[in-house]
PDB file of C-alpha atoms and ligand atoms in Angstrom:
ATOM      1  CA  MET U   1     -18.488  44.822 -26.197  1.00 37.00           C
ATOM      2  CA  PRO U   2     -17.884  45.237 -22.393  1.00 38.00           C
ATOM      3  CA  PRO U   3     -17.120  42.120 -20.418  1.00 37.00           C
ATOM      4  CA  PRO U   4     -20.128  40.630 -18.554  1.00 30.00           C
ATOM      5  CA  GLN U   5     -21.377  42.226 -15.332  1.00 25.00           C
ATOM      6  CA  LYS U   6     -19.413  41.041 -12.307  1.00 29.00           C
ATOM      7  CA  HIS U   7     -20.846  40.114  -9.026  1.00 25.00           C
ATOM      8  CA  LEU U   8     -19.213  42.106  -6.085  1.00 27.00           C
ATOM      9  CA  ARG U   9     -18.275  40.223  -3.097  1.00 28.00           C
ATOM     10  CA  TYR U  10     -16.689  40.923   0.237  1.00 31.00           C
ATOM     11  CA  GLN U  11     -15.274  37.900   1.652  1.00 29.00           C
ATOM     12  CA  GLY U  12     -12.819  36.648   4.147  1.00 30.00           C
ATOM     13  CA  ASP U  13     -11.801  33.320   5.584  1.00 28.00           C
ATOM     14  CA  SER U  14     -14.424  33.016   8.436  1.00 28.00           C
ATOM     15  CA  ASP U  15     -17.328  32.779   6.057  1.00 25.00           C
ATOM     16  CA  SER U  16     -19.359  34.438   8.735  1.00 24.00           C
ATOM     17  CA  GLU U  17     -21.855  36.496   6.854  1.00 24.00           C
ATOM     18  CA  LEU U  18     -22.437  39.822   8.496  1.00 24.00           C
ATOM     19  CA  ASN U  19     -25.206  41.244   6.350  1.00 22.00           C
ATOM     20  CA  SER U  20     -26.780  38.342   4.700  1.00 19.00           C
ATOM     21  CA  ASN U  21     -29.680  40.373   3.386  1.00 19.00           C
ATOM     22  CA  VAL U  22     -27.734  42.961   1.687  1.00 21.00           C
ATOM     23  CA  GLY U  23     -27.866  41.431  -1.551  1.00 21.00           C
ATOM     24  CA  SER U  24     -31.788  41.278  -1.570  1.00 21.00           C
ATOM     25  CA  GLY U  25     -32.594  44.160   0.680  1.00 22.00           C
ATOM     26  CA  GLY U  26     -33.699  46.604  -2.045  1.00 22.00           C
ATOM     27  CA  LEU U  27     -30.227  47.774  -2.725  1.00 22.00           C
ATOM     28  CA  ASN U  28     -28.797  47.915  -6.195  1.00 23.00           C
ATOM     29  CA  PRO U  29     -30.150  44.888  -7.811  1.00 22.00           C
ATOM     30  CA  ARG U  30     -27.294  44.560 -10.154  1.00 18.00           C
ATOM     31  CA  LYS U  31     -25.055  43.554  -7.407  1.00 28.00           C
ATOM     32  CA  LYS U  32     -25.179  40.398  -5.395  1.00 27.00           C
ATOM     33  CA  LEU U  33     -23.176  40.800  -2.294  1.00 30.00           C
ATOM     34  CA  LYS U  34     -21.861  38.205  -0.031  1.00 32.00           C
ATOM     35  CA  ILE U  35     -20.401  40.058   2.910  1.00 33.00           C
ATOM     36  CA  SER U  36     -18.064  38.391   5.208  1.00 33.00           C
ATOM     37  CA  ILE U  37     -14.999  39.432   7.025  1.00 40.00           C
ATOM     38  CA  ASP U  38     -11.424  38.235   7.484  1.00 42.00           C
ATOM     39  CA  GLU U  39     -10.978  36.290  10.725  1.00 39.00           C
ATOM     40  CA  ASP U  40      -8.200  38.623  11.804  1.00 40.00           C
ATOM     41  CA  SER U  41     -10.108  41.738  11.142  1.00 40.00           C
ATOM     42  CA  ILE U  42     -11.901  43.321  13.975  1.00 35.00           C
ATOM     43  CA  PHE U  43     -15.123  45.112  12.910  1.00 36.00           C
ATOM     44  CA  SER U  44     -18.564  44.831  14.112  1.00 31.00           C
ATOM     45  CA  PRO U  45     -21.308  46.391  12.037  1.00 32.00           C
ATOM     46  CA  ALA U  46     -24.468  46.764  14.128  1.00 27.00           C
ATOM     47  CA  ALA U  47     -27.187  46.388  11.436  1.00 28.00           C
ATOM     48  CA  ASP U  48     -27.826  46.315   7.765  1.00 31.00           C
ATOM     49  CA  SER U  49     -29.721  49.207   6.024  1.00 31.00           C
ATOM     50  CA  PRO U  50     -29.860  50.657   2.623  1.00 30.00           C
ATOM     51  CA  ASP U  51     -27.144  53.053   3.593  1.00 30.00           C
ATOM     52  CA  SER U  52     -24.926  50.498   5.326  1.00 32.00           C
ATOM     53  CA  LEU U  53     -21.182  50.934   5.215  1.00 37.00           C
ATOM     54  CA  PHE U  54     -20.941  48.119   2.727  1.00 38.00           C
ATOM     55  CA  ASP U  55     -23.534  49.408   0.389  1.00 35.00           C
ATOM     56  CA  GLU U  56     -22.127  52.866   0.327  1.00 36.00           C
ATOM     57  CA  ILE U  57     -18.573  51.428  -0.246  1.00 37.00           C
ATOM     58  CA  SER U  58     -19.899  49.213  -3.037  1.00 37.00           C
ATOM     59  CA  SER U  59     -21.613  51.913  -4.760  1.00 36.00           C
ATOM     60  CA  SER U  60     -18.760  54.289  -4.229  1.00 40.00           C
ATOM     61  CA  SER U  61     -16.392  51.899  -5.962  1.00 48.00           C
ATOM     62  CA  ALA U  62     -18.849  50.140  -8.245  1.00 54.00           C
ATOM     63  CA  ARG U  63     -17.156  47.304  -9.988  1.00 53.00           C
ATOM     64  CA  SER U  64     -19.533  47.351 -12.710  1.00 48.00           C
ATOM     65  CA  ASP U  65     -20.341  48.711 -16.247  1.00 47.00           C
ATOM     66  CA  TRP U  66     -20.630  52.395 -16.649  1.00 49.00           C
ATOM     67  CA  ASP U  67     -20.733  54.900 -19.521  1.00 46.00           C
ATOM     68  CA  GLU U  68     -17.326  55.791 -20.791  1.00 52.00           C
ATOM     69  CA  ASP U  69     -16.906  58.907 -22.773  1.00 51.00           C
ATOM     70  CA  CYS U  70     -14.763  58.931 -25.834  1.00 53.00           C
ATOM     71  CA  ASP U  71     -11.892  61.048 -24.649  1.00 66.00           C
ATOM     72  CA  ASP U  72      -8.823  58.901 -25.466  1.00 79.00           C
ATOM     73  CA  SER U  73      -5.881  60.873 -24.256  1.00 90.00           C
ATOM     74  CA  PRO U  74      -2.912  58.683 -23.537  1.00 96.00           C
ATOM     75  CA  ALA U  75      -1.885  57.752 -20.016  1.00 97.00           C
ATOM     76  CA  THR U  76       1.459  59.213 -18.794  1.00 97.00           C
ATOM     77  CA  LEU U  77       4.074  57.530 -16.773  1.00 97.00           C
ATOM     78  CA  HIS U  78       4.357  60.654 -14.514  1.00 95.00           C
ATOM     79  CA  ALA U  79       1.781  62.175 -12.092  1.00 96.00           C
ATOM     80  CA  PRO U  80      -0.675  64.706 -13.617  1.00 96.00           C
ATOM     81  CA  ALA U  81      -0.603  68.074 -12.021  1.00 96.00           C
ATOM     82  CA  ILE U  82      -3.448  67.552  -9.536  1.00 97.00           C
ATOM     83  CA  PRO U  83      -2.800  69.130  -6.175  1.00 97.00           C
ATOM     84  CA  GLY U  84      -2.475  66.496  -3.516  1.00 98.00           C
ATOM     85  CA  LEU U  85      -1.717  63.618  -5.898  1.00 98.00           C
ATOM     86  CA  PHE U  86       1.607  61.866  -5.506  1.00 98.00           C
ATOM     87  CA  PHE U  87       2.920  59.012  -7.422  1.00 98.00           C
ATOM     88  CA  VAL U  88       6.010  56.895  -7.151  1.00 98.00           C
ATOM     89  CA  PRO U  89       6.691  54.146  -9.624  1.00 97.00           C
ATOM     90  CA  SER U  90       8.668  51.094  -8.428  1.00 95.00           C
ATOM     91  CA  LEU U  91       8.418  51.949  -4.794  1.00 98.00           C
ATOM     92  CA  ILE U  92       7.666  48.484  -3.517  1.00 98.00           C
ATOM     93  CA  PRO U  93      10.689  46.131  -3.411  1.00 98.00           C
ATOM     94  CA  HIS U  94      10.257  43.294  -5.872  1.00 98.00           C
ATOM     95  CA  GLU U  95      10.485  40.505  -3.243  1.00 98.00           C
ATOM     96  CA  LEU U  96       7.899  42.065  -0.891  1.00 98.00           C
ATOM     97  CA  ALA U  97       5.553  42.819  -3.847  1.00 98.00           C
ATOM     98  CA  HIS U  98       5.770  39.250  -4.946  1.00 98.00           C
ATOM     99  CA  GLN U  99       5.145  37.879  -1.397  1.00 98.00           C
ATOM    100  CA  VAL U 100       2.135  40.088  -0.732  1.00 98.00           C
ATOM    101  CA  ASN U 101       0.651  39.391  -4.109  1.00 98.00           C
ATOM    102  CA  ASP U 102       1.034  35.670  -3.634  1.00 98.00           C
ATOM    103  CA  PHE U 103      -0.350  35.669  -0.168  1.00 98.00           C
ATOM    104  CA  CYS U 104      -3.379  37.644  -1.067  1.00 98.00           C
ATOM    105  CA  MET U 105      -4.123  35.680  -4.156  1.00 97.00           C
ATOM    106  CA  ARG U 106      -4.058  32.424  -2.194  1.00 97.00           C
ATOM    107  CA  LYS U 107      -5.856  33.767   0.950  1.00 96.00           C
ATOM    108  CA  TYR U 108      -8.502  36.049  -0.504  1.00 96.00           C
ATOM    109  CA  PHE U 109      -8.895  35.455  -4.225  1.00 96.00           C
ATOM    110  CA  SER U 110      -8.763  31.648  -4.647  1.00 94.00           C
ATOM    111  CA  LYS U 111     -12.577  31.332  -5.055  1.00 90.00           C
ATOM    112  CA  PRO U 112     -13.923  32.243  -8.489  1.00 88.00           C
ATOM    113  CA  GLY U 113     -16.077  35.394  -8.629  1.00 89.00           C
ATOM    114  CA  VAL U 114     -14.502  37.200  -5.729  1.00 94.00           C
ATOM    115  CA  ASN U 115     -12.902  40.500  -6.874  1.00 96.00           C
ATOM    116  CA  GLN U 116     -12.972  42.689  -3.698  1.00 96.00           C
ATOM    117  CA  ILE U 117     -12.079  42.198  -0.049  1.00 96.00           C
ATOM    118  CA  MET U 118     -12.288  44.625   2.881  1.00 95.00           C
ATOM    119  CA  LEU U 119     -10.018  44.312   5.916  1.00 94.00           C
ATOM    120  CA  PHE U 120     -10.221  46.398   9.021  1.00 89.00           C
ATOM    121  CA  GLY U 121      -7.817  47.431  11.678  1.00 83.00           C
ATOM    122  CA  VAL U 122      -8.921  48.627  15.098  1.00 73.00           C
ATOM    123  CA  ALA U 123      -9.492  52.148  16.310  1.00 65.00           C
ATOM    124  CA  ALA U 124      -6.643  53.938  17.988  1.00 61.00           C
ATOM    125  CA  SER U 125      -8.882  54.420  21.025  1.00 61.00           C
ATOM    126  CA  SER U 126      -8.624  50.622  21.775  1.00 60.00           C
ATOM    127  CA  GLY U 127      -4.946  51.285  22.647  1.00 62.00           C
ATOM    128  CA  CYS U 128      -3.766  49.132  19.793  1.00 64.00           C
ATOM    129  CA  ALA U 129      -1.921  50.177  16.652  1.00 61.00           C
ATOM    130  CA  PRO U 130      -4.331  51.089  13.894  1.00 58.00           C
ATOM    131  CA  THR U 131      -3.154  48.296  11.809  1.00 63.00           C
ATOM    132  CA  SER U 132      -3.680  45.577  14.346  1.00 69.00           C
ATOM    133  CA  GLY U 133      -6.154  43.223  12.839  1.00 77.00           C
ATOM    134  CA  LEU U 134      -4.593  43.457   9.450  1.00 91.00           C
ATOM    135  CA  PRO U 135      -2.511  40.437   8.366  1.00 93.00           C
ATOM    136  CA  PRO U 136       1.145  40.760   9.289  1.00 94.00           C
ATOM    137  CA  LEU U 137       2.249  40.976   5.624  1.00 96.00           C
ATOM    138  CA  LEU U 138       0.044  43.847   4.967  1.00 96.00           C
ATOM    139  CA  ARG U 139       1.366  45.626   8.111  1.00 94.00           C
ATOM    140  CA  GLU U 140       4.873  44.909   6.806  1.00 96.00           C
ATOM    141  CA  LEU U 141       3.834  46.365   3.438  1.00 97.00           C
ATOM    142  CA  LEU U 142       2.445  49.491   5.022  1.00 96.00           C
ATOM    143  CA  SER U 143       5.497  49.994   7.124  1.00 96.00           C
ATOM    144  CA  THR U 144       7.766  49.543   4.211  1.00 98.00           C
ATOM    145  CA  VAL U 145       5.609  52.077   2.153  1.00 98.00           C
ATOM    146  CA  SER U 146       5.841  54.523   5.068  1.00 98.00           C
ATOM    147  CA  ASP U 147       9.666  54.274   5.224  1.00 98.00           C
ATOM    148  CA  LEU U 148      10.058  54.637   1.532  1.00 98.00           C
ATOM    149  CA  LEU U 149       7.454  57.440   1.070  1.00 98.00           C
ATOM    150  CA  ALA U 150       9.211  59.455   3.760  1.00 97.00           C
ATOM    151  CA  LEU U 151      11.893  60.028   1.216  1.00 96.00           C
ATOM    152  CA  GLU U 152       9.447  61.154  -1.514  1.00 96.00           C
ATOM    153  CA  LEU U 153       6.585  63.096   0.130  1.00 98.00           C
ATOM    154  CA  PRO U 154       6.405  66.510   1.626  1.00 98.00           C
ATOM    155  CA  PRO U 155       6.524  65.923   5.444  1.00 98.00           C
ATOM    156  CA  GLU U 156       2.971  67.164   6.035  1.00 97.00           C
ATOM    157  CA  VAL U 157       1.613  64.630   3.485  1.00 98.00           C
ATOM    158  CA  HIS U 158       3.595  61.858   4.959  1.00 98.00           C
ATOM    159  CA  ALA U 159       2.300  62.785   8.409  1.00 97.00           C
ATOM    160  CA  LEU U 160      -1.191  62.682   7.135  1.00 97.00           C
ATOM    161  CA  LEU U 161      -0.740  59.127   5.941  1.00 97.00           C
ATOM    162  CA  PHE U 162       1.511  57.966   8.744  1.00 96.00           C
ATOM    163  CA  PRO U 163       0.878  60.047  11.838  1.00 94.00           C
ATOM    164  CA  PRO U 164       2.948  59.398  14.877  1.00 90.00           C
ATOM    165  CA  SER U 165      -0.197  59.011  16.956  1.00 86.00           C
ATOM    166  CA  PRO U 166      -2.994  57.870  14.593  1.00 87.00           C
ATOM    167  CA  THR U 167      -6.570  58.715  15.577  1.00 86.00           C
ATOM    168  CA  TYR U 168      -8.385  56.310  13.195  1.00 89.00           C
ATOM    169  CA  ALA U 169      -8.454  52.701  12.299  1.00 88.00           C
ATOM    170  CA  ARG U 170      -7.076  51.561   9.017  1.00 91.00           C
ATOM    171  CA  GLN U 171      -9.118  49.917   6.328  1.00 94.00           C
ATOM    172  CA  ALA U 172      -7.466  47.969   3.593  1.00 96.00           C
ATOM    173  CA  ILE U 173      -9.530  47.321   0.412  1.00 97.00           C
ATOM    174  CA  LEU U 174      -8.110  44.759  -1.980  1.00 98.00           C
ATOM    175  CA  ASN U 175      -9.326  44.804  -5.643  1.00 98.00           C
ATOM    176  CA  LEU U 176      -8.605  42.247  -8.187  1.00 98.00           C
ATOM    177  CA  TYR U 177      -8.787  43.138 -11.931  1.00 98.00           C
ATOM    178  CA  ARG U 178      -8.574  40.565 -14.596  1.00 96.00           C
ATOM    179  CA  PRO U 179      -7.809  42.120 -18.069  1.00 97.00           C
ATOM    180  CA  GLY U 180     -10.835  44.034 -19.289  1.00 97.00           C
ATOM    181  CA  GLU U 181     -12.192  44.836 -15.799  1.00 97.00           C
ATOM    182  CA  GLY U 182     -12.241  48.172 -14.096  1.00 97.00           C
ATOM    183  CA  ILE U 183     -13.877  50.281 -11.491  1.00 97.00           C
ATOM    184  CA  ALA U 184     -16.288  53.180 -12.045  1.00 95.00           C
ATOM    185  CA  PRO U 185     -15.133  56.751 -11.535  1.00 95.00           C
ATOM    186  CA  HIS U 186     -15.745  57.697  -7.887  1.00 95.00           C
ATOM    187  CA  VAL U 187     -14.646  59.799  -4.983  1.00 97.00           C
ATOM    188  CA  ASP U 188     -13.997  57.611  -1.900  1.00 97.00           C
ATOM    189  CA  LEU U 189     -16.837  58.451   0.462  1.00 96.00           C
ATOM    190  CA  PRO U 190     -15.831  61.694   2.344  1.00 96.00           C
ATOM    191  CA  ALA U 191     -18.069  60.813   5.316  1.00 94.00           C
ATOM    192  CA  ARG U 192     -16.654  57.306   5.825  1.00 94.00           C
ATOM    193  CA  PHE U 193     -12.942  57.661   4.957  1.00 96.00           C
ATOM    194  CA  GLY U 194     -10.432  60.323   6.069  1.00 96.00           C
ATOM    195  CA  ASP U 195      -7.987  62.287   4.102  1.00 97.00           C
ATOM    196  CA  GLY U 196      -4.835  60.441   2.847  1.00 98.00           C
ATOM    197  CA  ILE U 197      -5.340  57.365   0.718  1.00 98.00           C
ATOM    198  CA  VAL U 198      -2.443  55.090  -0.354  1.00 98.00           C
ATOM    199  CA  GLY U 199      -2.887  52.774  -3.255  1.00 98.00           C
ATOM    200  CA  VAL U 200      -0.392  50.016  -4.008  1.00 98.00           C
ATOM    201  CA  SER U 201      -0.498  48.318  -7.430  1.00 98.00           C
ATOM    202  CA  LEU U 202       0.624  44.724  -7.721  1.00 98.00           C
ATOM    203  CA  GLY U 203       0.889  42.040 -10.381  1.00 98.00           C
ATOM    204  CA  SER U 204       0.263  44.165 -13.419  1.00 98.00           C
ATOM    205  CA  GLY U 205      -0.217  47.771 -14.424  1.00 98.00           C
ATOM    206  CA  CYS U 206      -3.267  49.739 -15.652  1.00 98.00           C
ATOM    207  CA  ALA U 207      -4.161  53.181 -16.463  1.00 98.00           C
ATOM    208  CA  MET U 208      -6.152  55.203 -13.800  1.00 98.00           C
ATOM    209  CA  ARG U 209      -8.405  57.926 -15.200  1.00 97.00           C
ATOM    210  CA  PHE U 210      -8.940  61.205 -13.205  1.00 97.00           C
ATOM    211  CA  THR U 211     -11.607  63.856 -13.796  1.00 95.00           C
ATOM    212  CA  GLU U 212     -12.436  66.955 -11.760  1.00 94.00           C
ATOM    213  CA  ALA U 213     -15.613  65.937  -9.804  1.00 92.00           C
ATOM    214  CA  GLU U 214     -17.306  69.289 -10.536  1.00 88.00           C
ATOM    215  CA  THR U 215     -16.854  69.141 -14.340  1.00 84.00           C
ATOM    216  CA  ASP U 216     -18.779  66.045 -14.878  1.00 68.00           C
ATOM    217  CA  GLY U 217     -15.839  64.258 -16.437  1.00 64.00           C
ATOM    218  CA  ALA U 218     -15.196  66.749 -19.205  1.00 72.00           C
ATOM    219  CA  GLU U 219     -11.417  66.730 -18.902  1.00 83.00           C
ATOM    220  CA  ALA U 220      -9.924  63.408 -18.178  1.00 93.00           C
ATOM    221  CA  VAL U 221      -6.236  62.733 -17.451  1.00 96.00           C
ATOM    222  CA  ARG U 222      -4.784  59.266 -17.209  1.00 97.00           C
ATOM    223  CA  LEU U 223      -1.833  57.953 -15.157  1.00 98.00           C
ATOM    224  CA  PHE U 224      -0.270  54.568 -15.823  1.00 98.00           C
ATOM    225  CA  LEU U 225       0.231  52.706 -12.571  1.00 98.00           C
ATOM    226  CA  PRO U 226       2.767  50.000 -13.140  1.00 98.00           C
ATOM    227  CA  ALA U 227       3.098  46.967 -10.593  1.00 98.00           C
ATOM    228  CA  GLN U 228       5.020  47.993  -7.520  1.00 98.00           C
ATOM    229  CA  SER U 229       3.919  51.590  -7.803  1.00 98.00           C
ATOM    230  CA  VAL U 230       2.261  53.601  -5.113  1.00 98.00           C
ATOM    231  CA  LEU U 231      -0.350  56.397  -5.511  1.00 98.00           C
ATOM    232  CA  VAL U 232      -1.216  58.915  -2.820  1.00 98.00           C
ATOM    233  CA  LEU U 233      -4.486  60.867  -2.888  1.00 98.00           C
ATOM    234  CA  SER U 234      -4.726  63.735  -0.461  1.00 98.00           C
ATOM    235  CA  GLY U 235      -6.547  67.039  -0.272  1.00 98.00           C
ATOM    236  CA  GLU U 236      -7.900  68.193  -3.654  1.00 97.00           C
ATOM    237  CA  ALA U 237      -6.933  64.928  -5.378  1.00 98.00           C
ATOM    238  CA  ARG U 238      -8.803  62.911  -2.789  1.00 98.00           C
ATOM    239  CA  TYR U 239     -11.922  65.185  -2.495  1.00 97.00           C
ATOM    240  CA  GLY U 240     -12.176  67.130  -5.768  1.00 96.00           C
ATOM    241  CA  TRP U 241     -11.290  64.608  -8.393  1.00 96.00           C
ATOM    242  CA  THR U 242     -12.803  61.232  -9.340  1.00 96.00           C
ATOM    243  CA  HIS U 243     -10.591  58.246 -10.013  1.00 97.00           C
ATOM    244  CA  GLY U 244     -11.523  55.048 -11.929  1.00 97.00           C
ATOM    245  CA  ILE U 245     -10.213  52.387 -14.184  1.00 98.00           C
ATOM    246  CA  GLU U 246     -11.716  51.747 -17.569  1.00 97.00           C
ATOM    247  CA  GLN U 247     -12.676  48.310 -18.775  1.00 97.00           C
ATOM    248  CA  ARG U 248      -9.987  47.669 -21.203  1.00 96.00           C
ATOM    249  CA  THR U 249      -7.409  44.894 -21.897  1.00 97.00           C
ATOM    250  CA  ALA U 250      -4.700  47.294 -22.803  1.00 97.00           C
ATOM    251  CA  ASP U 251      -3.777  50.949 -22.140  1.00 98.00           C
ATOM    252  CA  PHE U 252      -2.268  53.421 -24.593  1.00 97.00           C
ATOM    253  CA  VAL U 253       0.710  55.102 -22.852  1.00 97.00           C
ATOM    254  CA  LYS U 254       2.556  58.084 -23.956  1.00 97.00           C
ATOM    255  CA  GLY U 255       6.057  57.072 -25.260  1.00 96.00           C
ATOM    256  CA  GLU U 256       5.369  53.360 -24.806  1.00 96.00           C
ATOM    257  CA  GLY U 257       2.387  52.495 -27.053  1.00 96.00           C
ATOM    258  CA  MET U 258      -0.122  49.871 -25.999  1.00 97.00           C
ATOM    259  CA  ILE U 259       0.532  48.121 -22.840  1.00 98.00           C
ATOM    260  CA  GLU U 260      -1.434  44.857 -22.352  1.00 98.00           C
ATOM    261  CA  ARG U 261      -2.896  44.322 -18.905  1.00 98.00           C
ATOM    262  CA  GLY U 262      -2.384  41.233 -16.917  1.00 98.00           C
ATOM    263  CA  THR U 263      -4.123  40.403 -13.607  1.00 97.00           C
ATOM    264  CA  ARG U 264      -3.810  43.395 -11.314  1.00 98.00           C
ATOM    265  CA  MET U 265      -4.279  43.593  -7.591  1.00 98.00           C
ATOM    266  CA  SER U 266      -4.543  46.885  -5.742  1.00 98.00           C
ATOM    267  CA  ILE U 267      -4.315  47.407  -2.006  1.00 98.00           C
ATOM    268  CA  THR U 268      -5.734  50.666  -0.924  1.00 98.00           C
ATOM    269  CA  PHE U 269      -5.285  51.800   2.701  1.00 97.00           C
ATOM    270  CA  ARG U 270      -7.797  54.328   4.035  1.00 97.00           C
ATOM    271  CA  TRP U 271      -8.676  55.833   7.474  1.00 94.00           C
ATOM    272  CA  LEU U 272     -12.053  54.871   8.855  1.00 92.00           C
ATOM    273  CA  LEU U 273     -13.629  57.956  10.218  1.00 90.00           C
ATOM    274  CA  PRO U 274     -15.353  57.852  13.685  1.00 81.00           C
ATOM    275  CA  GLY U 275     -18.858  56.410  13.278  1.00 72.00           C
ATOM    276  CA  ALA U 276     -17.979  54.613  10.008  1.00 66.00           C
ATOM    277  CA  ASP U 277     -17.914  51.403  11.967  1.00 60.00           C
ATOM    278  CA  VAL U 278     -21.546  51.880  12.918  1.00 58.00           C
ATOM    279  CA  VAL U 279     -23.926  51.103  10.157  1.00 57.00           C
ATOM    280  CA  GLY U 280     -27.739  51.503   9.910  1.00 55.00           C
ATOM    281  CA  ASP U 281     -30.079  54.157  11.136  1.00 57.00           C
ATOM    282  CA  PRO U 282     -29.565  55.033  14.759  1.00 50.00           C
ATOM    283  CA  ASP U 283     -33.388  55.184  15.155  1.00 55.00           C
ATOM    284  CA  ASP U 284     -33.450  51.390  14.470  1.00 49.00           C
ATOM    285  CA  PHE U 285     -31.681  50.786  17.733  1.00 42.00           C
ATOM    286  CA  HIS U 286     -34.367  52.123  20.167  1.00 40.00           C
TER     287      HIS U 286
HETATM  288  O1  AKG D   1      -7.606  49.636  -7.902  1.00 80.74           O
HETATM  289  C1  AKG D   1      -7.369  50.826  -7.561  1.00 80.74           C
HETATM  290  O2  AKG D   1      -6.180  51.162  -7.733  1.00 80.74           O
HETATM  291  C2  AKG D   1      -8.355  51.735  -7.026  1.00 80.74           C
HETATM  292  C3  AKG D   1      -9.328  51.120  -6.111  1.00 80.74           C
HETATM  293  C4  AKG D   1     -10.275  52.117  -5.575  1.00 80.74           C
HETATM  294  O3  AKG D   1     -10.348  53.274  -6.101  1.00 80.74           O
HETATM  295  C5  AKG D   1     -11.212  51.893  -4.461  1.00 80.74           C
HETATM  296  O4  AKG D   1     -11.356  50.741  -4.089  1.00 80.74           O
HETATM  297  O5  AKG D   1     -11.934  52.839  -3.997  1.00 80.74           O
HETATM  298 FE1  FE2 D   2     -11.303  54.754  -4.802  1.00 80.74          FE
END
């Protein structure tokens, strides 16, 4: 019996609703969205429409029920052979992981029912660092991840994630999963987000399930993402494979047996492509 349908919310401190009619504007009626934005995050959507940034993001990462197939291959503790996928367990130092988890839980997830938050940096064209606008602790997290990944990744992949002169603004999406919750299989929207996605796991582990997008999920592989691990999706792994998290309370992990899930928070850093900060149909602005 799957857990009850969750309501998806984007919320920050300011409580300033940006798209108050999103939840009732003919979009997916199973989701009730309250969209607001962190006070430190600089982002100005121009309008709401059925293909707004928020709707596309929410449908791209639907925190909802979906049909699972019955493949039950165990998760592994090492990265599957998917080109462009890189995985480092235990990358984030314990103290920093603790601090970030604590801060985000208190700041963003203290209200019941909130399970997803989006934060936005500013575009490089503004002359600011792309992470300006993100909370200092998330900037510190990103900079630590950059330093530590430099020792782990091929230089060209590291440069994709952390270019010396960034072109785009950063987006950070925070997802909170209580045991039994998941995220539907999806490819992060290619038109909205650039290549090079960094996912940090905090608080608890869970298995992530990958399928080749073309094959309709025929062959699934699972990777167990422990707390403090970092996952990188680039190239084929980013564009040609779906990723998702099944709604389970425990994961079967090769060599380990069942691992119970606790409350997990993920922080995913993506690049906002040009135009992704303008939502709605340009014709509506005449
Ligand atoms: O929780 C995760 O690690 C994945 C989140 C994700 O895929 C997304 O928000 O697009
Ligand atoms: Fe995703």
